[in-house]
Amino acid sequence: MELAKAKDYDEMSMKAAEVVFDKITGSDRLVLGLATGSTPEKMYEYLADKLNKSNVDLSHVYTVNLDEYVGLSPEDTQSYHYYMREIFFDKVNIPLENTKLPDGAAADLDAETSAYDAMIEDLGGVDLQVLGIGRNAHIAFNEPGTSFESGTHVVDLTETTIQDNARFFEKTEDVPTKAVSMGLGTIMNAKSILLLASGEGKKQALRNMIHGEITEDVPASILQRHPDVTVITDIEDIEL
Ligand code: F6R
């Protein structure tokens, strides 16, 4: 595991954008795993800016997102489909057909989850997976207790995650209680991983992830077993 410290959220975002930019411009074909949430927002802003300033053609880039809420259609403004278009896809010249997210509105969610894993496999697997981390150390929506071997699956969100995500909704009751999420097994198959963590609220989760016991109670602790993980954080007092 490698650790890069940043002095604040802005610097963390810029460093992360540089890592992803270098990967995009240094590859003939790239499968990029993407995360949503507050943490990567500014990274997308910097990345879009850098790509546009350098006129980078993105037709060789395929993206697969980590998760989507169950019950929200891609047009729903609270959906992760919408977030990704607003924050990144519509700002760069990536062909929309190269961008994949789980369909949380699928009638048959079991079929959707296995199709999502098959699609990732058909693409040849994820080259670089961007991750955030939840206060309970979830990655994607793999809540504590999720099997380390899990593939894409339907998740019951925990109360902590629902409360944390309520800030994006008008009322807490509006936060979906289920999501489709890549599994921990799916994430571990990525060739390299870039995890971003910002703010004191994530300190304990990050410490447990780096130094704690590798246990399904701390989903992100599985990353200790991954051969190529880079963490970029603005949190003080985090060491390897
Ligand atoms: C988002 C995702 C989640 C978030 C995590 C942190 O696609 O998979 O694991 O990365 O919940 O969210 P923020 O960044 O909003 O603190």
PDB file of C-alpha atoms and ligand atoms in Angstrom:
ATOM      1  CA  MET A   1       0.000   0.000   0.000  1.00  0.00           C
ATOM      2  CA  GLU A   2       1.202   3.505  -0.740  1.00  0.00           C
ATOM      3  CA  LEU A   3       0.130   6.638   1.077  1.00  0.00           C
ATOM      4  CA  ALA A   4       0.212  10.175  -0.330  1.00  0.00           C
ATOM      5  CA  LYS A   5      -0.587  13.011   2.035  1.00  0.00           C
ATOM      6  CA  ALA A   6      -2.299  16.188   0.900  1.00  0.00           C
ATOM      7  CA  LYS A   7      -2.628  19.396   2.889  1.00  0.00           C
ATOM      8  CA  ASP A   8      -6.347  19.766   2.166  1.00  0.00           C
ATOM      9  CA  TYR A   9      -9.285  18.516   0.090  1.00  0.00           C
ATOM     10  CA  ASP A  10      -8.248  20.613  -2.863  1.00  0.00           C
ATOM     11  CA  GLU A  11      -4.723  19.204  -2.995  1.00  0.00           C
ATOM     12  CA  MET A  12      -6.013  15.642  -2.513  1.00  0.00           C
ATOM     13  CA  SER A  13      -8.386  16.146  -5.456  1.00  0.00           C
ATOM     14  CA  MET A  14      -5.675  17.570  -7.692  1.00  0.00           C
ATOM     15  CA  LYS A  15      -3.281  14.711  -6.894  1.00  0.00           C
ATOM     16  CA  ALA A  16      -6.003  12.154  -7.589  1.00  0.00           C
ATOM     17  CA  ALA A  17      -6.915  13.853 -10.885  1.00  0.00           C
ATOM     18  CA  GLU A  18      -3.242  13.653 -11.895  1.00  0.00           C
ATOM     19  CA  VAL A  19      -3.074   9.918 -11.183  1.00  0.00           C
ATOM     20  CA  VAL A  20      -6.188   9.236 -13.270  1.00  0.00           C
ATOM     21  CA  PHE A  21      -5.121  11.638 -16.032  1.00  0.00           C
ATOM     22  CA  ASP A  22      -1.711   9.923 -16.331  1.00  0.00           C
ATOM     23  CA  LYS A  23      -3.388   6.527 -16.498  1.00  0.00           C
ATOM     24  CA  ILE A  24      -5.769   7.731 -19.245  1.00  0.00           C
ATOM     25  CA  THR A  25      -3.082   9.368 -21.353  1.00  0.00           C
ATOM     26  CA  GLY A  26      -0.598   6.524 -20.785  1.00  0.00           C
ATOM     27  CA  SER A  27      -2.891   3.707 -21.966  1.00  0.00           C
ATOM     28  CA  ASP A  28      -4.169   2.604 -25.367  1.00  0.00           C
ATOM     29  CA  ARG A  29      -7.245   1.166 -23.702  1.00  0.00           C
ATOM     30  CA  LEU A  30      -8.373   1.685 -20.116  1.00  0.00           C
ATOM     31  CA  VAL A  31     -11.172   0.343 -17.930  1.00  0.00           C
ATOM     32  CA  LEU A  32     -11.680   2.853 -15.167  1.00  0.00           C
ATOM     33  CA  GLY A  33     -13.727   2.015 -12.082  1.00  0.00           C
ATOM     34  CA  LEU A  34     -15.473   5.096 -10.716  1.00  0.00           C
ATOM     35  CA  ALA A  35     -17.001   6.168  -7.411  1.00  0.00           C
ATOM     36  CA  THR A  36     -19.627   8.782  -6.557  1.00  0.00           C
ATOM     37  CA  GLY A  37     -20.269  10.701  -3.308  1.00  0.00           C
ATOM     38  CA  SER A  38     -18.748  13.956  -2.054  1.00  0.00           C
ATOM     39  CA  THR A  39     -15.138  12.802  -1.900  1.00  0.00           C
ATOM     40  CA  PRO A  40     -14.329  12.525  -5.639  1.00  0.00           C
ATOM     41  CA  GLU A  41     -16.380  15.574  -6.727  1.00  0.00           C
ATOM     42  CA  LYS A  42     -13.449  17.918  -7.049  1.00  0.00           C
ATOM     43  CA  MET A  43     -11.226  15.226  -8.534  1.00  0.00           C
ATOM     44  CA  TYR A  44     -13.745  14.964 -11.420  1.00  0.00           C
ATOM     45  CA  GLU A  45     -13.722  18.738 -11.804  1.00  0.00           C
ATOM     46  CA  TYR A  46      -9.921  18.876 -12.053  1.00  0.00           C
ATOM     47  CA  LEU A  47      -9.800  15.808 -14.257  1.00  0.00           C
ATOM     48  CA  ALA A  48     -12.373  17.160 -16.740  1.00  0.00           C
ATOM     49  CA  ASP A  49     -10.464  20.409 -16.852  1.00  0.00           C
ATOM     50  CA  LYS A  50      -7.102  18.750 -17.484  1.00  0.00           C
ATOM     51  CA  LEU A  51      -8.547  16.437 -20.149  1.00  0.00           C
ATOM     52  CA  ASN A  52     -10.246  19.289 -21.984  1.00  0.00           C
ATOM     53  CA  LYS A  53      -7.233  21.589 -21.826  1.00  0.00           C
ATOM     54  CA  SER A  54      -5.091  18.844 -23.366  1.00  0.00           C
ATOM     55  CA  ASN A  55      -7.796  17.827 -25.884  1.00  0.00           C
ATOM     56  CA  VAL A  56      -7.569  14.208 -24.786  1.00  0.00           C
ATOM     57  CA  ASP A  57      -9.670  11.811 -26.831  1.00  0.00           C
ATOM     58  CA  LEU A  58     -11.486   9.412 -24.489  1.00  0.00           C
ATOM     59  CA  SER A  59     -12.749   6.864 -26.987  1.00  0.00           C
ATOM     60  CA  HIS A  60     -10.284   4.309 -25.537  1.00  0.00           C
ATOM     61  CA  VAL A  61     -11.673   4.700 -22.015  1.00  0.00           C
ATOM     62  CA  TYR A  62     -14.471   2.550 -20.561  1.00  0.00           C
ATOM     63  CA  THR A  63     -15.903   3.359 -17.159  1.00  0.00           C
ATOM     64  CA  VAL A  64     -17.711   1.104 -14.704  1.00  0.00           C
ATOM     65  CA  ASN A  65     -19.243   2.645 -11.610  1.00  0.00           C
ATOM     66  CA  LEU A  66     -19.321   1.018  -8.212  1.00  0.00           C
ATOM     67  CA  ASP A  67     -22.970   1.340  -7.371  1.00  0.00           C
ATOM     68  CA  GLU A  68     -26.475   2.697  -7.886  1.00  0.00           C
ATOM     69  CA  TYR A  69     -29.507   3.027  -5.629  1.00  0.00           C
ATOM     70  CA  VAL A  70     -32.287   0.501  -6.102  1.00  0.00           C
ATOM     71  CA  GLY A  71     -35.483   2.043  -7.435  1.00  0.00           C
ATOM     72  CA  LEU A  72     -33.955   5.147  -9.000  1.00  0.00           C
ATOM     73  CA  SER A  73     -34.053   5.446 -12.783  1.00  0.00           C
ATOM     74  CA  PRO A  74     -31.034   6.901 -14.604  1.00  0.00           C
ATOM     75  CA  GLU A  75     -33.008  10.141 -15.134  1.00  0.00           C
ATOM     76  CA  ASP A  76     -33.683  10.608 -11.411  1.00  0.00           C
ATOM     77  CA  THR A  77     -31.645  13.582 -10.208  1.00  0.00           C
ATOM     78  CA  GLN A  78     -30.643  11.626  -7.065  1.00  0.00           C
ATOM     79  CA  SER A  79     -29.349   8.680  -9.059  1.00  0.00           C
ATOM     80  CA  TYR A  80     -25.664   8.005  -9.507  1.00  0.00           C
ATOM     81  CA  HIS A  81     -26.267   7.873 -13.274  1.00  0.00           C
ATOM     82  CA  TYR A  82     -27.347  11.501 -13.062  1.00  0.00           C
ATOM     83  CA  TYR A  83     -24.447  12.432 -10.755  1.00  0.00           C
ATOM     84  CA  MET A  84     -21.903  10.964 -13.164  1.00  0.00           C
ATOM     85  CA  ARG A  85     -23.351  12.752 -16.192  1.00  0.00           C
ATOM     86  CA  GLU A  86     -23.582  16.075 -14.354  1.00  0.00           C
ATOM     87  CA  ILE A  87     -20.189  15.930 -12.737  1.00  0.00           C
ATOM     88  CA  PHE A  88     -18.062  14.226 -15.352  1.00  0.00           C
ATOM     89  CA  PHE A  89     -19.427  12.463 -18.433  1.00  0.00           C
ATOM     90  CA  ASP A  90     -21.198  15.513 -19.905  1.00  0.00           C
ATOM     91  CA  LYS A  91     -18.094  17.643 -19.378  1.00  0.00           C
ATOM     92  CA  VAL A  92     -15.679  15.451 -21.349  1.00  0.00           C
ATOM     93  CA  ASN A  93     -15.794  13.765 -24.719  1.00  0.00           C
ATOM     94  CA  ILE A  94     -16.217  10.183 -23.507  1.00  0.00           C
ATOM     95  CA  PRO A  95     -18.703   8.194 -25.653  1.00  0.00           C
ATOM     96  CA  LEU A  96     -21.699   7.668 -23.348  1.00  0.00           C
ATOM     97  CA  GLU A  97     -21.979   4.045 -24.498  1.00  0.00           C
ATOM     98  CA  ASN A  98     -18.551   3.439 -22.904  1.00  0.00           C
ATOM     99  CA  THR A  99     -19.903   4.426 -19.471  1.00  0.00           C
ATOM    100  CA  LYS A 100     -21.563   1.739 -17.362  1.00  0.00           C
ATOM    101  CA  LEU A 101     -23.414   1.848 -14.065  1.00  0.00           C
ATOM    102  CA  PRO A 102     -25.606  -0.808 -12.477  1.00  0.00           C
ATOM    103  CA  ASP A 103     -29.293  -0.346 -13.329  1.00  0.00           C
ATOM    104  CA  GLY A 104     -30.978   0.176  -9.965  1.00  0.00           C
ATOM    105  CA  ALA A 105     -34.380   0.273 -11.687  1.00  0.00           C
ATOM    106  CA  ALA A 106     -33.980  -3.140 -13.344  1.00  0.00           C
ATOM    107  CA  ALA A 107     -37.058  -5.347 -12.972  1.00  0.00           C
ATOM    108  CA  ASP A 108     -34.874  -8.393 -12.290  1.00  0.00           C
ATOM    109  CA  LEU A 109     -32.116  -7.244  -9.958  1.00  0.00           C
ATOM    110  CA  ASP A 110     -30.522 -10.697  -9.660  1.00  0.00           C
ATOM    111  CA  ALA A 111     -30.111 -10.832 -13.421  1.00  0.00           C
ATOM    112  CA  GLU A 112     -28.763  -7.268 -13.350  1.00  0.00           C
ATOM    113  CA  THR A 113     -26.086  -8.100 -10.765  1.00  0.00           C
ATOM    114  CA  SER A 114     -24.762 -11.123 -12.664  1.00  0.00           C
ATOM    115  CA  ALA A 115     -24.919  -9.227 -15.960  1.00  0.00           C
ATOM    116  CA  TYR A 116     -22.861  -6.428 -14.379  1.00  0.00           C
ATOM    117  CA  ASP A 117     -20.075  -8.814 -13.330  1.00  0.00           C
ATOM    118  CA  ALA A 118     -20.145 -10.484 -16.752  1.00  0.00           C
ATOM    119  CA  MET A 119     -19.914  -7.077 -18.435  1.00  0.00           C
ATOM    120  CA  ILE A 120     -16.826  -6.178 -16.330  1.00  0.00           C
ATOM    121  CA  GLU A 121     -15.249  -9.493 -17.238  1.00  0.00           C
ATOM    122  CA  ASP A 122     -16.028  -8.964 -20.939  1.00  0.00           C
ATOM    123  CA  LEU A 123     -14.277  -5.601 -20.743  1.00  0.00           C
ATOM    124  CA  GLY A 124     -11.207  -7.441 -19.459  1.00  0.00           C
ATOM    125  CA  GLY A 125     -11.525  -6.326 -15.817  1.00  0.00           C
ATOM    126  CA  VAL A 126     -10.922  -2.974 -14.164  1.00  0.00           C
ATOM    127  CA  ASP A 127      -7.473  -1.431 -14.646  1.00  0.00           C
ATOM    128  CA  LEU A 128      -7.779   1.362 -12.076  1.00  0.00           C
ATOM    129  CA  GLN A 129     -10.545   1.513  -9.479  1.00  0.00           C
ATOM    130  CA  VAL A 130     -11.240   4.812  -7.702  1.00  0.00           C
ATOM    131  CA  LEU A 131     -12.749   4.384  -4.227  1.00  0.00           C
ATOM    132  CA  GLY A 132     -14.038   6.516  -1.377  1.00  0.00           C
ATOM    133  CA  ILE A 133     -14.604   5.082   2.086  1.00  0.00           C
ATOM    134  CA  GLY A 134     -17.602   5.242   4.415  1.00  0.00           C
ATOM    135  CA  ARG A 135     -17.359   6.130   8.117  1.00  0.00           C
ATOM    136  CA  ASN A 136     -18.071   2.462   8.814  1.00  0.00           C
ATOM    137  CA  ALA A 137     -15.237   1.514   6.414  1.00  0.00           C
ATOM    138  CA  HIS A 138     -17.568   0.434   3.630  1.00  0.00           C
ATOM    139  CA  ILE A 139     -16.189   0.554   0.099  1.00  0.00           C
ATOM    140  CA  ALA A 140     -18.733   0.818  -2.684  1.00  0.00           C
ATOM    141  CA  PHE A 141     -21.858  -0.128  -0.673  1.00  0.00           C
ATOM    142  CA  ASN A 142     -20.268  -3.177   0.913  1.00  0.00           C
ATOM    143  CA  GLU A 143     -21.386  -2.689   4.484  1.00  0.00           C
ATOM    144  CA  PRO A 144     -19.725  -4.402   7.493  1.00  0.00           C
ATOM    145  CA  GLY A 145     -20.347  -8.135   7.339  1.00  0.00           C
ATOM    146  CA  THR A 146     -20.213  -8.391   3.533  1.00  0.00           C
ATOM    147  CA  SER A 147     -18.322 -11.438   2.266  1.00  0.00           C
ATOM    148  CA  PHE A 148     -14.822 -10.718   0.993  1.00  0.00           C
ATOM    149  CA  GLU A 149     -15.655 -12.973  -1.978  1.00  0.00           C
ATOM    150  CA  SER A 150     -18.819 -11.102  -2.986  1.00  0.00           C
ATOM    151  CA  GLY A 151     -19.557 -10.184  -6.576  1.00  0.00           C
ATOM    152  CA  THR A 152     -22.011  -7.458  -7.590  1.00  0.00           C
ATOM    153  CA  HIS A 153     -25.059  -7.802  -5.355  1.00  0.00           C
ATOM    154  CA  VAL A 154     -28.074  -6.059  -3.859  1.00  0.00           C
ATOM    155  CA  VAL A 155     -27.297  -4.441  -0.518  1.00  0.00           C
ATOM    156  CA  ASP A 156     -29.424  -3.305   2.419  1.00  0.00           C
ATOM    157  CA  LEU A 157     -27.887   0.018   3.385  1.00  0.00           C
ATOM    158  CA  THR A 158     -27.074   0.450   7.077  1.00  0.00           C
ATOM    159  CA  GLU A 159     -28.582   3.219   9.179  1.00  0.00           C
ATOM    160  CA  THR A 160     -25.153   4.996   9.283  1.00  0.00           C
ATOM    161  CA  THR A 161     -24.961   5.072   5.491  1.00  0.00           C
ATOM    162  CA  ILE A 162     -28.578   6.204   5.111  1.00  0.00           C
ATOM    163  CA  GLN A 163     -27.972   9.031   7.605  1.00  0.00           C
ATOM    164  CA  ASP A 164     -24.677   9.985   5.926  1.00  0.00           C
ATOM    165  CA  ASN A 165     -26.320  10.135   2.506  1.00  0.00           C
ATOM    166  CA  ALA A 166     -29.407  11.999   3.710  1.00  0.00           C
ATOM    167  CA  ARG A 167     -27.576  15.275   3.006  1.00  0.00           C
ATOM    168  CA  PHE A 168     -28.091  14.670  -0.714  1.00  0.00           C
ATOM    169  CA  PHE A 169     -31.887  14.248  -0.309  1.00  0.00           C
ATOM    170  CA  GLU A 170     -34.649  16.541   0.854  1.00  0.00           C
ATOM    171  CA  LYS A 171     -35.757  14.174   3.628  1.00  0.00           C
ATOM    172  CA  THR A 172     -34.059  11.157   5.234  1.00  0.00           C
ATOM    173  CA  GLU A 173     -37.145   9.102   4.260  1.00  0.00           C
ATOM    174  CA  ASP A 174     -36.282   9.777   0.604  1.00  0.00           C
ATOM    175  CA  VAL A 175     -32.920   7.981   0.853  1.00  0.00           C
ATOM    176  CA  PRO A 176     -33.253   4.584  -0.800  1.00  0.00           C
ATOM    177  CA  THR A 177     -32.625   1.712   1.606  1.00  0.00           C
ATOM    178  CA  LYS A 178     -31.113  -0.617  -0.976  1.00  0.00           C
ATOM    179  CA  ALA A 179     -28.422  -0.356  -3.603  1.00  0.00           C
ATOM    180  CA  VAL A 180     -26.778  -2.474  -6.258  1.00  0.00           C
ATOM    181  CA  SER A 181     -23.073  -2.573  -5.482  1.00  0.00           C
ATOM    182  CA  MET A 182     -19.948  -4.130  -6.890  1.00  0.00           C
ATOM    183  CA  GLY A 183     -18.777  -6.693  -4.354  1.00  0.00           C
ATOM    184  CA  LEU A 184     -15.518  -6.853  -2.447  1.00  0.00           C
ATOM    185  CA  GLY A 185     -14.370  -9.705  -4.695  1.00  0.00           C
ATOM    186  CA  THR A 186     -15.106  -7.556  -7.755  1.00  0.00           C
ATOM    187  CA  ILE A 187     -13.131  -4.638  -6.289  1.00  0.00           C
ATOM    188  CA  MET A 188     -10.188  -6.864  -5.330  1.00  0.00           C
ATOM    189  CA  ASN A 189      -9.957  -8.013  -8.964  1.00  0.00           C
ATOM    190  CA  ALA A 190      -9.091  -4.478 -10.092  1.00  0.00           C
ATOM    191  CA  LYS A 191      -5.452  -4.273 -11.168  1.00  0.00           C
ATOM    192  CA  SER A 192      -4.838  -1.115  -9.158  1.00  0.00           C
ATOM    193  CA  ILE A 193      -6.813   0.893  -6.640  1.00  0.00           C
ATOM    194  CA  LEU A 194      -6.848   4.578  -5.757  1.00  0.00           C
ATOM    195  CA  LEU A 195      -8.657   5.320  -2.492  1.00  0.00           C
ATOM    196  CA  LEU A 196      -9.462   8.874  -1.436  1.00  0.00           C
ATOM    197  CA  ALA A 197     -10.353   9.875   2.113  1.00  0.00           C
ATOM    198  CA  SER A 198     -10.974  13.412   3.299  1.00  0.00           C
ATOM    199  CA  GLY A 199     -11.848  14.878   6.666  1.00  0.00           C
ATOM    200  CA  GLU A 200     -11.549  13.812  10.302  1.00  0.00           C
ATOM    201  CA  GLY A 201     -14.822  11.866  10.080  1.00  0.00           C
ATOM    202  CA  LYS A 202     -13.012   9.222   8.025  1.00  0.00           C
ATOM    203  CA  LYS A 203      -9.932   8.968  10.261  1.00  0.00           C
ATOM    204  CA  GLN A 204     -10.956   5.940  12.297  1.00  0.00           C
ATOM    205  CA  ALA A 205     -12.203   4.075   9.222  1.00  0.00           C
ATOM    206  CA  LEU A 206      -8.924   4.763   7.421  1.00  0.00           C
ATOM    207  CA  ARG A 207      -6.829   3.696  10.423  1.00  0.00           C
ATOM    208  CA  ASN A 208      -8.805   0.476  10.752  1.00  0.00           C
ATOM    209  CA  MET A 209      -8.423  -0.136   7.043  1.00  0.00           C
ATOM    210  CA  ILE A 210      -4.635   0.320   7.087  1.00  0.00           C
ATOM    211  CA  HIS A 211      -3.657  -1.080  10.497  1.00  0.00           C
ATOM    212  CA  GLY A 212      -6.624  -3.034  11.826  1.00  0.00           C
ATOM    213  CA  GLU A 213      -7.389  -6.715  11.671  1.00  0.00           C
ATOM    214  CA  ILE A 214      -8.448  -7.939   8.234  1.00  0.00           C
ATOM    215  CA  THR A 215     -12.066  -8.741   8.976  1.00  0.00           C
ATOM    216  CA  GLU A 216     -15.409  -8.601   7.200  1.00  0.00           C
ATOM    217  CA  ASP A 217     -16.529  -6.236   9.983  1.00  0.00           C
ATOM    218  CA  VAL A 218     -14.195  -3.660   8.384  1.00  0.00           C
ATOM    219  CA  PRO A 219     -14.855  -4.115   4.651  1.00  0.00           C
ATOM    220  CA  ALA A 220     -11.996  -1.847   3.515  1.00  0.00           C
ATOM    221  CA  SER A 221      -9.468  -3.917   5.539  1.00  0.00           C
ATOM    222  CA  ILE A 222      -9.462  -6.425   2.641  1.00  0.00           C
ATOM    223  CA  LEU A 223      -7.403  -3.854   0.731  1.00  0.00           C
ATOM    224  CA  GLN A 224      -4.388  -4.804   2.904  1.00  0.00           C
ATOM    225  CA  ARG A 225      -4.288  -7.945   0.734  1.00  0.00           C
ATOM    226  CA  HIS A 226      -4.337  -6.055  -2.575  1.00  0.00           C
ATOM    227  CA  PRO A 227      -0.926  -5.675  -4.249  1.00  0.00           C
ATOM    228  CA  ASP A 228      -1.435  -2.191  -5.695  1.00  0.00           C
ATOM    229  CA  VAL A 229      -3.348   0.295  -3.539  1.00  0.00           C
ATOM    230  CA  THR A 230      -2.613   4.015  -3.337  1.00  0.00           C
ATOM    231  CA  VAL A 231      -4.332   6.082  -0.658  1.00  0.00           C
ATOM    232  CA  ILE A 232      -4.485   9.860  -0.996  1.00  0.00           C
ATOM    233  CA  THR A 233      -5.719  11.670   2.079  1.00  0.00           C
ATOM    234  CA  ASP A 234      -5.779  15.071   3.743  1.00  0.00           C
ATOM    235  CA  ILE A 235      -6.248  13.498   7.178  1.00  0.00           C
ATOM    236  CA  GLU A 236      -3.444  14.173   9.625  1.00  0.00           C
ATOM    237  CA  ASP A 237      -1.814  11.485  11.799  1.00  0.00           C
ATOM    238  CA  ILE A 238      -2.289   8.714   9.269  1.00  0.00           C
ATOM    239  CA  GLU A 239       0.837   6.671   8.628  1.00  0.00           C
ATOM    240  CA  LEU A 240       1.486   3.357   6.947  1.00  0.00           C
TER     241      LEU A 240
HETATM  242  C1  F6R B   1     -19.868   5.795  -3.831  1.00  0.00           C
HETATM  243  C2  F6R B   1     -19.457   4.747  -2.916  1.00  0.00           C
HETATM  244  C3  F6R B   1     -19.311   4.941  -1.450  1.00  0.00           C
HETATM  245  C4  F6R B   1     -18.667   6.274  -1.064  1.00  0.00           C
HETATM  246  C5  F6R B   1     -18.619   6.400   0.454  1.00  0.00           C
HETATM  247  C6  F6R B   1     -18.072   7.749   0.875  1.00  0.00           C
HETATM  248  O1  F6R B   1     -19.918   5.312  -5.153  1.00  0.00           O
HETATM  249  O2  F6R B   1     -19.271   3.662  -3.382  1.00  0.00           O
HETATM  250  O3  F6R B   1     -18.558   3.888  -0.909  1.00  0.00           O
HETATM  251  O4  F6R B   1     -17.377   6.327  -1.600  1.00  0.00           O
HETATM  252  O5  F6R B   1     -19.903   6.253   0.972  1.00  0.00           O
HETATM  253  O6  F6R B   1     -18.967   8.737   0.492  1.00  0.00           O
HETATM  254  P1  F6R B   1     -18.593  10.288   0.562  1.00  0.00           P
HETATM  255  O7  F6R B   1     -17.505  10.487  -0.418  1.00  0.00           O
HETATM  256  O8  F6R B   1     -19.846  11.002   0.157  1.00  0.00           O
HETATM  257  O9  F6R B   1     -18.154  10.545   1.965  1.00  0.00           O
END
